mmCIF file of C-alpha atoms in Angstrom:
data_model
loop_
_atom_site.group_PDB
_atom_site.id
_atom_site.type_symbol
_atom_site.label_atom_id
_atom_site.label_comp_id
_atom_site.label_asym_id
_atom_site.label_seq_id
_atom_site.Cartn_x
_atom_site.Cartn_y
_atom_site.Cartn_z
ATOM 1 C CA MET A 19 177.500 140.952 -8.855
ATOM 2 C CA ALA A 20 174.654 143.054 -10.171
ATOM 3 C CA HIS A 21 172.465 141.501 -12.798
ATOM 4 C CA PRO A 22 172.647 143.280 -16.186
ATOM 5 C CA GLY A 23 168.948 143.958 -16.004
ATOM 6 C CA ASN A 24 169.383 146.056 -12.889
ATOM 7 C CA LEU A 25 171.630 148.497 -14.852
ATOM 8 C CA LEU A 26 168.889 149.466 -17.366
ATOM 9 C CA PRO A 27 167.574 152.460 -15.301
ATOM 10 C CA ALA A 28 171.202 153.472 -14.763
ATOM 11 C CA LEU A 29 171.889 153.457 -18.472
ATOM 12 C CA SER A 30 169.072 155.965 -19.025
ATOM 13 C CA LEU A 31 170.727 158.200 -16.432
ATOM 14 C CA LEU A 32 174.058 157.570 -18.182
ATOM 15 C CA LEU A 33 172.793 158.998 -21.444
ATOM 16 C CA LEU A 34 171.876 162.208 -19.625
ATOM 17 C CA LEU A 35 175.322 162.284 -18.051
ATOM 18 C CA LEU A 36 176.906 162.190 -21.469
ATOM 19 C CA LEU A 37 175.535 165.620 -22.301
ATOM 20 C CA PRO A 38 177.801 168.551 -21.456
ATOM 21 C CA SER A 39 177.194 169.316 -17.803
ATOM 22 C CA PRO A 40 179.037 170.268 -14.607
ATOM 23 C CA LEU A 41 179.122 166.578 -13.690
ATOM 24 C CA LEU A 42 181.650 165.893 -16.449
ATOM 25 C CA GLY A 43 183.482 169.179 -15.944
ATOM 26 C CA ALA A 44 182.080 170.729 -19.097
ATOM 27 C CA GLY A 45 180.035 173.398 -17.293
ATOM 28 C CA ASN A 46 182.807 175.297 -15.514
ATOM 29 C CA LEU A 47 186.240 175.005 -16.984
ATOM 30 C CA SER A 48 187.821 177.955 -15.206
ATOM 31 C CA PRO A 49 187.952 177.586 -11.459
ATOM 32 C CA THR A 50 189.005 180.777 -9.679
ATOM 33 C CA GLY A 51 192.721 180.953 -9.164
ATOM 34 C CA GLY A 52 194.423 178.353 -6.900
ATOM 35 C CA ARG A 53 191.960 178.885 -4.071
ATOM 36 C CA LEU A 54 189.072 176.449 -3.685
ATOM 37 C CA THR A 55 185.547 177.867 -3.636
ATOM 38 C CA ASN A 56 184.410 175.029 -1.333
ATOM 39 C CA SER A 57 187.140 172.837 0.189
ATOM 40 C CA CYS A 58 186.014 169.570 1.595
ATOM 41 C CA ILE A 59 187.907 170.379 4.780
ATOM 42 C CA GLN A 60 186.089 173.669 5.215
ATOM 43 C CA ALA A 61 182.737 172.023 4.419
ATOM 44 C CA ARG A 62 183.473 169.340 7.049
ATOM 45 C CA ARG A 63 184.086 172.031 9.662
ATOM 46 C CA LYS A 64 180.762 173.615 8.748
ATOM 47 C CA CYS A 65 179.081 170.263 9.118
ATOM 48 C CA GLN A 66 180.590 169.641 12.514
ATOM 49 C CA ALA A 67 178.910 172.803 13.772
ATOM 50 C CA ASP A 68 175.541 171.307 12.868
ATOM 51 C CA PRO A 69 174.627 168.345 15.151
ATOM 52 C CA THR A 70 172.329 166.822 12.550
ATOM 53 C CA CYS A 71 174.847 167.085 9.811
ATOM 54 C CA ASP A 72 177.685 165.852 11.965
ATOM 55 C CA ALA A 73 175.752 162.809 13.134
ATOM 56 C CA ALA A 74 174.740 161.982 9.528
ATOM 57 C CA TYR A 75 178.376 162.287 8.334
ATOM 58 C CA HIS A 76 179.675 159.930 11.045
ATOM 59 C CA HIS A 77 176.924 157.425 10.255
ATOM 60 C CA LEU A 78 177.625 157.621 6.562
ATOM 61 C CA ASN A 79 181.375 157.196 7.171
ATOM 62 C CA SER A 80 180.657 153.902 8.933
ATOM 63 C CA CYS A 81 178.317 152.427 6.337
ATOM 64 C CA THR A 82 179.530 153.583 2.924
ATOM 65 C CA PRO A 83 180.710 150.552 0.963
ATOM 66 C CA SER A 84 184.028 150.564 -0.830
ATOM 67 C CA PRO A 85 183.911 150.733 -4.643
ATOM 68 C CA ALA A 86 184.810 147.019 -4.926
ATOM 69 C CA GLU A 87 181.911 145.915 -2.692
ATOM 70 C CA GLY A 88 178.330 145.168 -3.613
ATOM 71 C CA PRO A 89 175.643 147.804 -3.967
ATOM 72 C CA ALA A 90 173.534 146.790 -0.950
ATOM 73 C CA VAL A 91 172.744 149.890 1.230
ATOM 74 C CA SER A 92 170.759 149.827 4.458
ATOM 75 C CA ALA A 93 167.795 152.146 5.089
ATOM 76 C CA ASP A 94 169.599 154.093 7.837
ATOM 77 C CA CYS A 95 172.511 154.762 5.470
ATOM 78 C CA LEU A 96 170.119 156.131 2.858
ATOM 79 C CA GLU A 97 168.554 158.317 5.561
ATOM 80 C CA ALA A 98 171.999 159.637 6.532
ATOM 81 C CA ALA A 99 172.744 160.423 2.905
ATOM 82 C CA GLN A 100 169.440 162.279 2.627
ATOM 83 C CA HIS A 101 170.366 164.492 5.569
ATOM 84 C CA LEU A 102 173.541 165.503 3.729
ATOM 85 C CA ARG A 103 171.966 166.411 0.412
ATOM 86 C CA ASN A 104 171.679 170.117 1.270
ATOM 87 C CA SER A 105 175.092 170.234 2.986
ATOM 88 C CA SER A 106 178.041 172.083 1.406
ATOM 89 C CA LEU A 107 179.833 168.726 1.609
ATOM 90 C CA MET A 108 177.929 167.534 -1.491
ATOM 91 C CA SER A 109 179.685 170.114 -3.715
ATOM 92 C CA CYS A 110 183.085 170.220 -1.980
ATOM 93 C CA THR A 111 186.369 169.763 -3.894
ATOM 94 C CA CYS A 112 190.038 169.309 -3.273
ATOM 95 C CA HIS A 113 193.306 170.417 -4.870
ATOM 96 C CA ARG A 114 196.403 168.469 -5.837
ATOM 97 C CA ARG A 115 198.812 170.796 -4.038
ATOM 98 C CA MET A 116 196.665 171.645 -1.020
ATOM 99 C CA LYS A 117 197.752 170.891 2.500
ATOM 100 C CA ASN A 118 196.028 167.833 3.944
ATOM 101 C CA GLN A 119 195.062 166.568 0.469
ATOM 102 C CA THR A 120 194.601 163.015 1.847
ATOM 103 C CA THR A 121 192.183 164.229 4.497
ATOM 104 C CA CYS A 122 190.265 166.306 1.951
ATOM 105 C CA LEU A 123 189.929 163.274 -0.379
ATOM 106 C CA ASP A 124 188.829 160.974 2.440
ATOM 107 C CA ILE A 125 186.012 163.493 3.220
ATOM 108 C CA TYR A 126 185.064 163.716 -0.474
ATOM 109 C CA TRP A 127 184.751 159.954 -0.964
ATOM 110 C CA THR A 128 182.822 159.559 2.286
ATOM 111 C CA VAL A 129 180.042 161.792 1.077
ATOM 112 C CA HIS A 130 180.341 161.317 -2.712
ATOM 113 C CA PRO A 131 178.357 158.066 -2.903
ATOM 114 C CA ALA A 132 175.599 159.887 -1.007
ATOM 115 C CA HIS A 133 174.756 161.649 -4.299
ATOM 116 C CA SER A 134 172.836 158.468 -5.202
ATOM 117 C CA LEU A 135 173.370 155.785 -2.653
ATOM 118 C CA GLY A 136 171.815 152.553 -3.885
ATOM 119 C CA ASP A 137 171.905 153.750 -7.518
ATOM 120 C CA TYR A 138 174.518 153.595 -10.240
ATOM 121 C CA GLU A 139 176.616 156.735 -10.519
ATOM 122 C CA LEU A 140 179.863 157.637 -12.275
ATOM 123 C CA ASP A 141 182.830 158.689 -10.284
ATOM 124 C CA VAL A 142 183.321 162.468 -10.698
ATOM 125 C CA SER A 143 186.715 164.123 -10.193
ATOM 126 C CA PRO A 144 187.123 165.620 -6.687
ATOM 127 C CA TYR A 145 189.681 168.132 -7.980
ATOM 128 C CA GLU A 146 188.932 171.830 -8.633
ATOM 129 C CA ASP A 147 192.276 172.633 -10.322
ATOM 130 C CA THR A 148 193.330 175.490 -12.460
ATOM 131 C CA VAL A 149 195.301 174.637 -15.611
ATOM 132 C CA THR A 150 197.748 177.466 -16.015
ATOM 133 C CA ARG A 151 198.427 178.946 -19.424
ATOM 134 C CA LYS A 152 201.437 181.004 -18.565
ATOM 135 C CA PRO A 153 204.181 181.300 -21.162
ATOM 136 C CA LEU A 154 206.877 178.619 -20.988
ATOM 137 C CA GLU A 155 209.890 180.620 -19.835
ATOM 138 C CA MET A 156 213.165 178.820 -20.345
ATOM 139 C CA ASN A 157 216.627 180.158 -21.143
ATOM 140 C CA LEU A 158 217.208 178.015 -24.145
ATOM 141 C CA SER A 159 220.629 179.641 -24.757
ATOM 142 C CA LYS A 160 222.013 177.533 -21.916
ATOM 143 C CA LEU A 161 221.498 174.431 -24.080
ATOM 144 C CA SER A 162 224.447 175.587 -26.191
ATOM 145 C CA MET A 163 226.576 173.135 -24.172
ATOM 146 C CA LEU A 164 224.743 170.271 -25.929
ATOM 147 C CA LYS A 165 225.436 169.084 -29.403
ATOM 148 C CA PRO A 166 223.141 170.841 -31.919
ATOM 149 C CA ASP A 167 221.792 167.541 -33.077
ATOM 150 C CA SER A 168 220.929 166.291 -29.529
ATOM 151 C CA ASP A 169 217.442 164.827 -29.292
ATOM 152 C CA LEU A 170 214.671 166.782 -27.714
ATOM 153 C CA CYS A 171 214.289 164.451 -24.769
ATOM 154 C CA LEU A 172 217.901 165.155 -23.810
ATOM 155 C CA LYS A 173 217.293 168.900 -24.230
ATOM 156 C CA PHE A 174 214.249 168.858 -21.919
ATOM 157 C CA ALA A 175 216.202 166.798 -19.442
ATOM 158 C CA MET A 176 218.885 169.495 -19.471
ATOM 159 C CA LEU A 177 216.268 172.218 -19.002
ATOM 160 C CA CYS A 178 215.001 170.364 -15.910
ATOM 161 C CA THR A 179 218.571 170.106 -14.577
ATOM 162 C CA LEU A 180 218.963 173.907 -15.006
ATOM 163 C CA ASN A 181 215.882 174.485 -12.843
ATOM 164 C CA ASP A 182 216.575 174.072 -9.140
ATOM 165 C CA LYS A 183 213.143 172.715 -8.233
ATOM 166 C CA CYS A 184 212.815 170.390 -11.163
ATOM 167 C CA ASP A 185 216.330 169.080 -10.678
ATOM 168 C CA ARG A 186 215.783 168.461 -6.976
ATOM 169 C CA LEU A 187 212.512 166.622 -7.480
ATOM 170 C CA ARG A 188 213.905 164.585 -10.355
ATOM 171 C CA LYS A 189 216.970 163.477 -8.384
ATOM 172 C CA ALA A 190 214.664 162.514 -5.485
ATOM 173 C CA TYR A 191 212.624 160.092 -7.617
ATOM 174 C CA GLY A 192 215.786 158.989 -9.453
ATOM 175 C CA GLU A 193 217.331 157.902 -6.152
ATOM 176 C CA ALA A 194 214.116 156.269 -4.896
ATOM 177 C CA CYS A 195 213.588 154.338 -8.130
ATOM 178 C CA SER A 196 217.136 153.181 -8.829
ATOM 179 C CA GLY A 197 218.982 150.059 -7.813
ATOM 180 C CA PRO A 198 218.185 146.347 -8.148
ATOM 181 C CA HIS A 199 216.239 146.346 -4.842
ATOM 182 C CA CYS A 200 214.300 149.577 -5.119
ATOM 183 C CA GLN A 201 211.222 150.053 -2.952
ATOM 184 C CA ARG A 202 208.307 150.470 -5.337
ATOM 185 C CA HIS A 203 206.171 152.297 -2.795
ATOM 186 C CA ALA A 204 208.846 154.908 -2.159
ATOM 187 C CA CYS A 205 209.493 155.196 -5.867
ATOM 188 C CA LEU A 206 205.815 155.859 -6.644
ATOM 189 C CA GLN A 207 205.636 158.486 -3.862
ATOM 190 C CA GLN A 208 208.510 160.439 -5.345
ATOM 191 C CA LEU A 209 207.062 160.142 -8.859
ATOM 192 C CA LEU A 210 203.813 161.624 -7.598
ATOM 193 C CA ALA A 211 205.730 164.461 -5.895
ATOM 194 C CA PHE A 212 207.608 165.172 -9.126
ATOM 195 C CA PHE A 213 204.633 165.361 -11.496
ATOM 196 C CA ASP A 214 202.554 167.270 -8.919
ATOM 197 C CA ASN A 215 205.212 169.865 -8.080
ATOM 198 C CA ALA A 216 207.870 170.228 -10.736
ATOM 199 C CA GLY A 217 205.705 172.467 -12.921
ATOM 200 C CA ALA A 218 203.641 171.489 -15.936
ATOM 201 C CA SER A 219 206.167 172.788 -18.542
ATOM 202 C CA HIS A 220 209.082 170.819 -17.128
ATOM 203 C CA ALA A 221 207.042 167.685 -16.329
ATOM 204 C CA GLN A 222 205.384 167.624 -19.752
ATOM 205 C CA GLY A 223 208.698 168.390 -21.444
ATOM 206 C CA LEU A 224 210.344 165.340 -19.881
ATOM 207 C CA LEU A 225 207.444 163.028 -20.357
ATOM 208 C CA LEU A 226 206.132 164.171 -23.742
ATOM 209 C CA CYS A 227 209.291 164.997 -25.635
ATOM 210 C CA PRO A 228 208.985 164.170 -29.347
ATOM 211 C CA CYS A 229 211.223 161.537 -30.937
ATOM 212 C CA ALA A 230 211.707 160.467 -34.532
ATOM 213 C CA PRO A 231 210.643 156.864 -35.023
ATOM 214 C CA SER A 232 214.198 156.014 -36.051
ATOM 215 C CA ASP A 233 215.761 157.546 -32.929
ATOM 216 C CA LEU A 234 215.562 154.604 -30.569
ATOM 217 C CA SER A 235 217.827 156.228 -27.992
ATOM 218 C CA CYS A 236 215.460 159.169 -27.712
ATOM 219 C CA GLY A 237 212.454 156.853 -27.444
ATOM 220 C CA GLN A 238 214.182 154.814 -24.782
ATOM 221 C CA ARG A 239 215.029 157.957 -22.775
ATOM 222 C CA ARG A 240 211.400 159.025 -23.002
ATOM 223 C CA ARG A 241 210.092 155.575 -21.982
ATOM 224 C CA ASN A 242 212.503 155.461 -19.007
ATOM 225 C CA THR A 243 211.382 158.857 -17.677
ATOM 226 C CA ILE A 244 209.215 157.235 -15.017
ATOM 227 C CA ALA A 245 211.762 154.559 -14.104
ATOM 228 C CA PRO A 246 209.468 151.683 -15.290
ATOM 229 C CA SER A 247 211.708 148.912 -14.008
ATOM 230 C CA CYS A 248 210.784 150.038 -10.451
ATOM 231 C CA ALA A 249 207.575 152.041 -10.815
ATOM 232 C CA LEU A 250 205.571 149.480 -12.765
ATOM 233 C CA PRO A 251 204.280 146.281 -11.191
ATOM 234 C CA SER A 252 206.373 143.157 -11.415
ATOM 235 C CA GLY A 253 204.925 140.543 -13.777
ATOM 236 C CA THR A 254 201.793 141.443 -15.683
ATOM 237 C CA PRO A 255 198.759 141.731 -13.349
ATOM 238 C CA ASN A 256 195.159 141.706 -14.589
ATOM 239 C CA CYS A 257 193.944 145.218 -15.443
ATOM 240 C CA LEU A 258 190.801 144.758 -13.323
ATOM 241 C CA GLU A 259 193.012 143.939 -10.373
ATOM 242 C CA LEU A 260 194.946 147.117 -10.904
ATOM 243 C CA ARG A 261 191.632 149.037 -10.907
ATOM 244 C CA ARG A 262 190.490 147.249 -7.707
ATOM 245 C CA LEU A 263 193.712 148.275 -5.944
ATOM 246 C CA CYS A 264 193.333 151.794 -7.273
ATOM 247 C CA LEU A 265 189.719 152.198 -6.087
ATOM 248 C CA SER A 266 190.657 151.048 -2.575
ATOM 249 C CA ASP A 267 193.058 154.045 -2.251
ATOM 250 C CA PRO A 268 191.415 157.520 -2.059
ATOM 251 C CA LEU A 269 194.288 159.255 -3.880
ATOM 252 C CA CYS A 270 194.466 156.748 -6.776
ATOM 253 C CA ARG A 271 190.699 156.685 -7.040
ATOM 254 C CA SER A 272 190.687 160.474 -7.232
ATOM 255 C CA ARG A 273 193.285 160.542 -9.962
ATOM 256 C CA LEU A 274 191.464 157.881 -11.934
ATOM 257 C CA ALA A 275 188.222 159.811 -11.601
ATOM 258 C CA ASP A 276 189.993 162.919 -12.744
ATOM 259 C CA PHE A 277 191.357 161.109 -15.830
ATOM 260 C CA GLN A 278 187.853 159.740 -16.495
ATOM 261 C CA THR A 279 186.363 163.210 -16.252
ATOM 262 C CA HIS A 280 188.865 165.056 -18.475
ATOM 263 C CA CYS A 281 189.980 162.456 -21.071
ATOM 264 C CA HIS A 282 186.471 161.117 -21.716
ATOM 265 C CA PRO A 283 185.264 160.903 -25.323
ATOM 266 C CA LEU A 284 181.643 162.039 -25.396
ATOM 267 C CA ASP A 285 180.725 160.391 -28.687
ATOM 268 C CA ILE A 286 181.974 158.177 -31.449
ATOM 269 C CA LEU A 287 183.468 161.226 -33.198
ATOM 270 C CA GLY A 288 185.927 161.648 -30.357
ATOM 271 C CA THR A 289 184.483 164.873 -28.949
ATOM 272 C CA CYS A 290 186.216 165.287 -25.624
ATOM 273 C CA ALA A 291 184.674 166.198 -22.318
ATOM 274 C CA THR A 292 187.138 169.030 -21.572
ATOM 275 C CA GLU A 293 190.121 170.749 -23.097
ATOM 276 C CA GLN A 294 193.400 168.910 -23.878
ATOM 277 C CA SER A 295 195.395 170.650 -21.168
ATOM 278 C CA ARG A 296 193.151 169.199 -18.560
ATOM 279 C CA CYS A 297 193.389 165.717 -20.101
ATOM 280 C CA LEU A 298 197.171 165.886 -20.002
ATOM 281 C CA GLN A 299 197.167 167.078 -16.436
ATOM 282 C CA ALA A 300 194.848 164.269 -15.407
ATOM 283 C CA TYR A 301 196.961 161.687 -17.330
ATOM 284 C CA MET A 302 200.212 162.833 -15.607
ATOM 285 C CA GLY A 303 198.409 162.788 -12.292
ATOM 286 C CA LEU A 304 198.097 158.960 -12.563
ATOM 287 C CA ILE A 305 201.858 158.570 -12.669
ATOM 288 C CA GLY A 306 202.890 157.313 -9.234
ATOM 289 C CA THR A 307 199.633 155.451 -8.583
ATOM 290 C CA ALA A 308 198.641 151.807 -9.037
ATOM 291 C CA MET A 309 197.330 152.841 -12.472
ATOM 292 C CA THR A 310 200.616 154.299 -13.727
ATOM 293 C CA PRO A 311 200.643 154.250 -17.567
ATOM 294 C CA ASN A 312 203.674 154.425 -19.801
ATOM 295 C CA PHE A 313 204.896 154.359 -23.388
ATOM 296 C CA VAL A 314 204.701 150.830 -24.772
ATOM 297 C CA SER A 315 207.859 150.989 -26.998
ATOM 298 C CA ASN A 316 210.806 153.128 -28.031
ATOM 299 C CA VAL A 317 209.486 153.685 -31.585
ATOM 300 C CA ASN A 318 206.184 155.442 -31.103
ATOM 301 C CA ALA A 319 204.123 157.510 -28.689
ATOM 302 C CA SER A 320 201.500 154.866 -27.852
ATOM 303 C CA VAL A 321 200.710 154.527 -24.185
ATOM 304 C CA ALA A 322 199.112 151.750 -22.093
ATOM 305 C CA LEU A 323 198.674 150.332 -18.650
ATOM 306 C CA SER A 324 201.200 147.614 -17.573
ATOM 307 C CA CYS A 325 198.607 144.871 -17.296
ATOM 308 C CA THR A 326 196.808 142.116 -19.167
ATOM 309 C CA CYS A 327 193.184 140.979 -19.664
ATOM 310 C CA ARG A 328 194.121 137.300 -19.826
ATOM 311 C CA GLY A 329 192.127 135.324 -17.296
ATOM 312 C CA SER A 330 189.311 137.880 -16.937
ATOM 313 C CA GLY A 331 186.626 135.254 -17.518
ATOM 314 C CA ASN A 332 183.149 136.729 -17.984
ATOM 315 C CA MET A 333 184.595 140.232 -17.355
ATOM 316 C CA GLN A 334 186.841 140.057 -20.447
ATOM 317 C CA GLU A 335 185.023 142.815 -22.343
ATOM 318 C CA GLU A 336 184.973 145.096 -19.386
ATOM 319 C CA CYS A 337 188.700 144.515 -18.872
ATOM 320 C CA GLU A 338 189.455 145.253 -22.508
ATOM 321 C CA ARG A 339 187.461 148.461 -22.437
ATOM 322 C CA LEU A 340 189.429 149.585 -19.405
ATOM 323 C CA GLU A 341 192.715 148.814 -21.124
ATOM 324 C CA GLN A 342 191.587 150.529 -24.334
ATOM 325 C CA PHE A 343 190.580 153.680 -22.421
ATOM 326 C CA PHE A 344 194.366 154.238 -22.219
ATOM 327 C CA SER A 345 195.719 152.574 -25.339
ATOM 328 C CA GLN A 346 193.001 153.639 -27.801
ATOM 329 C CA ASN A 347 191.561 156.822 -26.292
ATOM 330 C CA PRO A 348 191.265 159.472 -29.030
ATOM 331 C CA CYS A 349 191.181 162.348 -26.537
ATOM 332 C CA LEU A 350 194.401 161.217 -24.894
ATOM 333 C CA THR A 351 196.134 160.250 -28.127
ATOM 334 C CA THR A 352 195.388 163.615 -29.724
ATOM 335 C CA ALA A 353 196.359 165.554 -26.628
ATOM 336 C CA ILE A 354 199.740 163.771 -26.496
ATOM 337 C CA ALA A 355 200.460 164.131 -30.147
ATOM 338 C CA ASP A 356 199.625 167.858 -30.237
ATOM 339 C CA GLN A 357 201.661 168.536 -27.133
ATOM 340 C CA MET A 358 204.667 166.782 -28.674
ATOM 341 C CA HIS A 359 204.154 168.922 -31.806
ATOM 342 C CA SER A 360 204.212 172.059 -29.665
ATOM 343 C CA HIS A 361 207.467 170.829 -28.073
ATOM 344 C CA SER A 362 208.964 170.293 -31.501
ATOM 345 C CA LYS A 363 208.076 173.861 -32.511
ATOM 346 C CA LEU A 364 209.725 175.118 -29.322
ATOM 347 C CA PHE A 365 213.128 174.224 -30.655
ATOM 348 C CA SER A 366 212.479 174.836 -34.341
ATOM 349 C CA GLN A 367 213.152 177.844 -36.507
ATOM 350 C CA GLY A 368 216.257 178.817 -34.597
ATOM 351 C CA SER A 369 214.462 179.225 -31.252
ATOM 352 C CA THR A 370 217.587 178.363 -29.327
ATOM 353 C CA SER A 371 219.293 181.602 -30.384
ATOM 354 C CA PRO A 372 219.414 184.357 -27.772
ATOM 355 C CA GLY A 373 217.751 186.820 -30.171
ATOM 356 C CA ASN A 374 214.397 185.096 -29.979
ATOM 357 C CA GLY A 375 213.381 186.455 -26.508
ATOM 358 C CA LEU A 376 213.776 183.079 -24.916
ATOM 359 C CA GLN A 377 210.061 183.058 -24.110
ATOM 360 C CA ASN A 378 207.762 180.490 -25.655
ATOM 361 C CA LYS A 379 204.049 179.891 -25.397
ATOM 362 C CA ILE A 380 202.424 176.539 -25.533
ATOM 363 C CA LEU A 381 198.867 177.500 -26.507
ATOM 364 C CA GLY A 382 195.605 175.680 -26.270
ATOM 365 C CA LEU A 383 195.599 172.920 -28.825
ATOM 366 C CA ARG A 384 193.097 172.166 -31.540
ATOM 367 C CA PRO A 385 190.718 169.226 -31.067
ATOM 368 C CA GLN A 386 190.682 166.669 -33.851
ATOM 369 C CA PRO A 387 187.706 164.366 -34.824
ATOM 370 C CA TRP A 388 188.252 160.698 -34.557
ATOM 371 C CA MET A 389 186.094 157.948 -36.109
ATOM 372 C CA LEU A 390 186.532 155.205 -33.557
ATOM 373 C CA SER A 391 183.302 153.246 -33.064
ATOM 374 C CA LEU A 392 185.074 151.614 -30.139
ATOM 375 C CA PHE A 393 184.242 154.665 -27.972
ATOM 376 C CA SER A 394 180.471 154.395 -27.795
ATOM 377 C CA CYS A 395 178.380 155.937 -25.044
ATOM 378 C CA THR A 396 178.960 152.866 -22.868
ATOM 379 C CA LEU A 397 182.571 153.840 -22.455
ATOM 380 C CA THR A 398 181.788 155.808 -19.295
ATOM 381 C CA LEU A 399 181.104 152.497 -17.530
ATOM 382 C CA ILE A 400 184.547 151.067 -17.821
ATOM 383 C CA LEU A 401 186.313 152.782 -14.952
ATOM 384 C CA LEU A 402 183.930 151.583 -12.316
ATOM 385 C CA PRO A 403 183.064 147.990 -11.296
ATOM 386 C CA SER A 404 179.826 146.733 -12.833
ATOM 387 C CA SER A 405 178.731 145.682 -9.308
ATOM 388 C CA TRP A 406 178.836 149.300 -7.832
#
């Protein structure tokens, strides 16, 4: 465990990291299309053609500590990291829907600590993803088979059923996550596949459908979207243990880093690191991992991790900050609320009638200021172990 005094130099660096910069994704919010400018797989191939780079990579791969281990780094590992500083590996990225995503992420996390081996550094999202802003095209007239007063969660579920891809992926995770003896690992895999591939409009519609506080059946349907009885851990594990499990898995670690990057409040006013669409994409990317969040009740839209901070000992405050990054995060809360408002407008003002063009746009959403002193500049520390 690192002594608090050893983190003082890192805190100075941290203040610099809080400024808008490419590190937090604030410098370039519009990657080009769906094609990566520098895939980690392509960068690894280039490195293999250079004997010095290839040797340094192999050495670094053998000596890079896991996120849960101590910060001790040998001199030869630091030397290997130095050899890679000018390599294209240092700026490589991955994509959620790319082939060999796991291989790409393994490469990314092998070289990522080389940015500052032996020093404290925030995890940075490995993903270079495009958030599409295409119109939401749905034939709402087909919902005429439903009762006019059907809740919006039921309507979005029907829209998914009417879409072949969404229906197929939803049935796949429904089968994997059902039954008294469901296999949680298989359930989580199918949930990941759904939220990665069903399409943002359908996935967000199912997950973020608005419900009146008095409509408990709608709230229950929304809360059961991710099949929590199978997808969430049995019992109530410690939140820091969930994070430890997540950081030991390259995919989960990547999704958590992406969430940290795009749903991060930069100041006590709630100024967010990136736009709301990216925060929502990062939030949904966690569903199907060890850090799967969900709605906490049927009566409101509050979300949280399925864990507790009881028994955290001298790491109680760190555990609570981790839990509050989900349950009291102004960037996430505002993004969810505004998206639900957009979904409400989708079906309002007679939009289900054929004469309205059946084409609806969910536009970029307005940011709102929040006065939560809870989110001070130290918030960026919470998603990584203090002993990194």
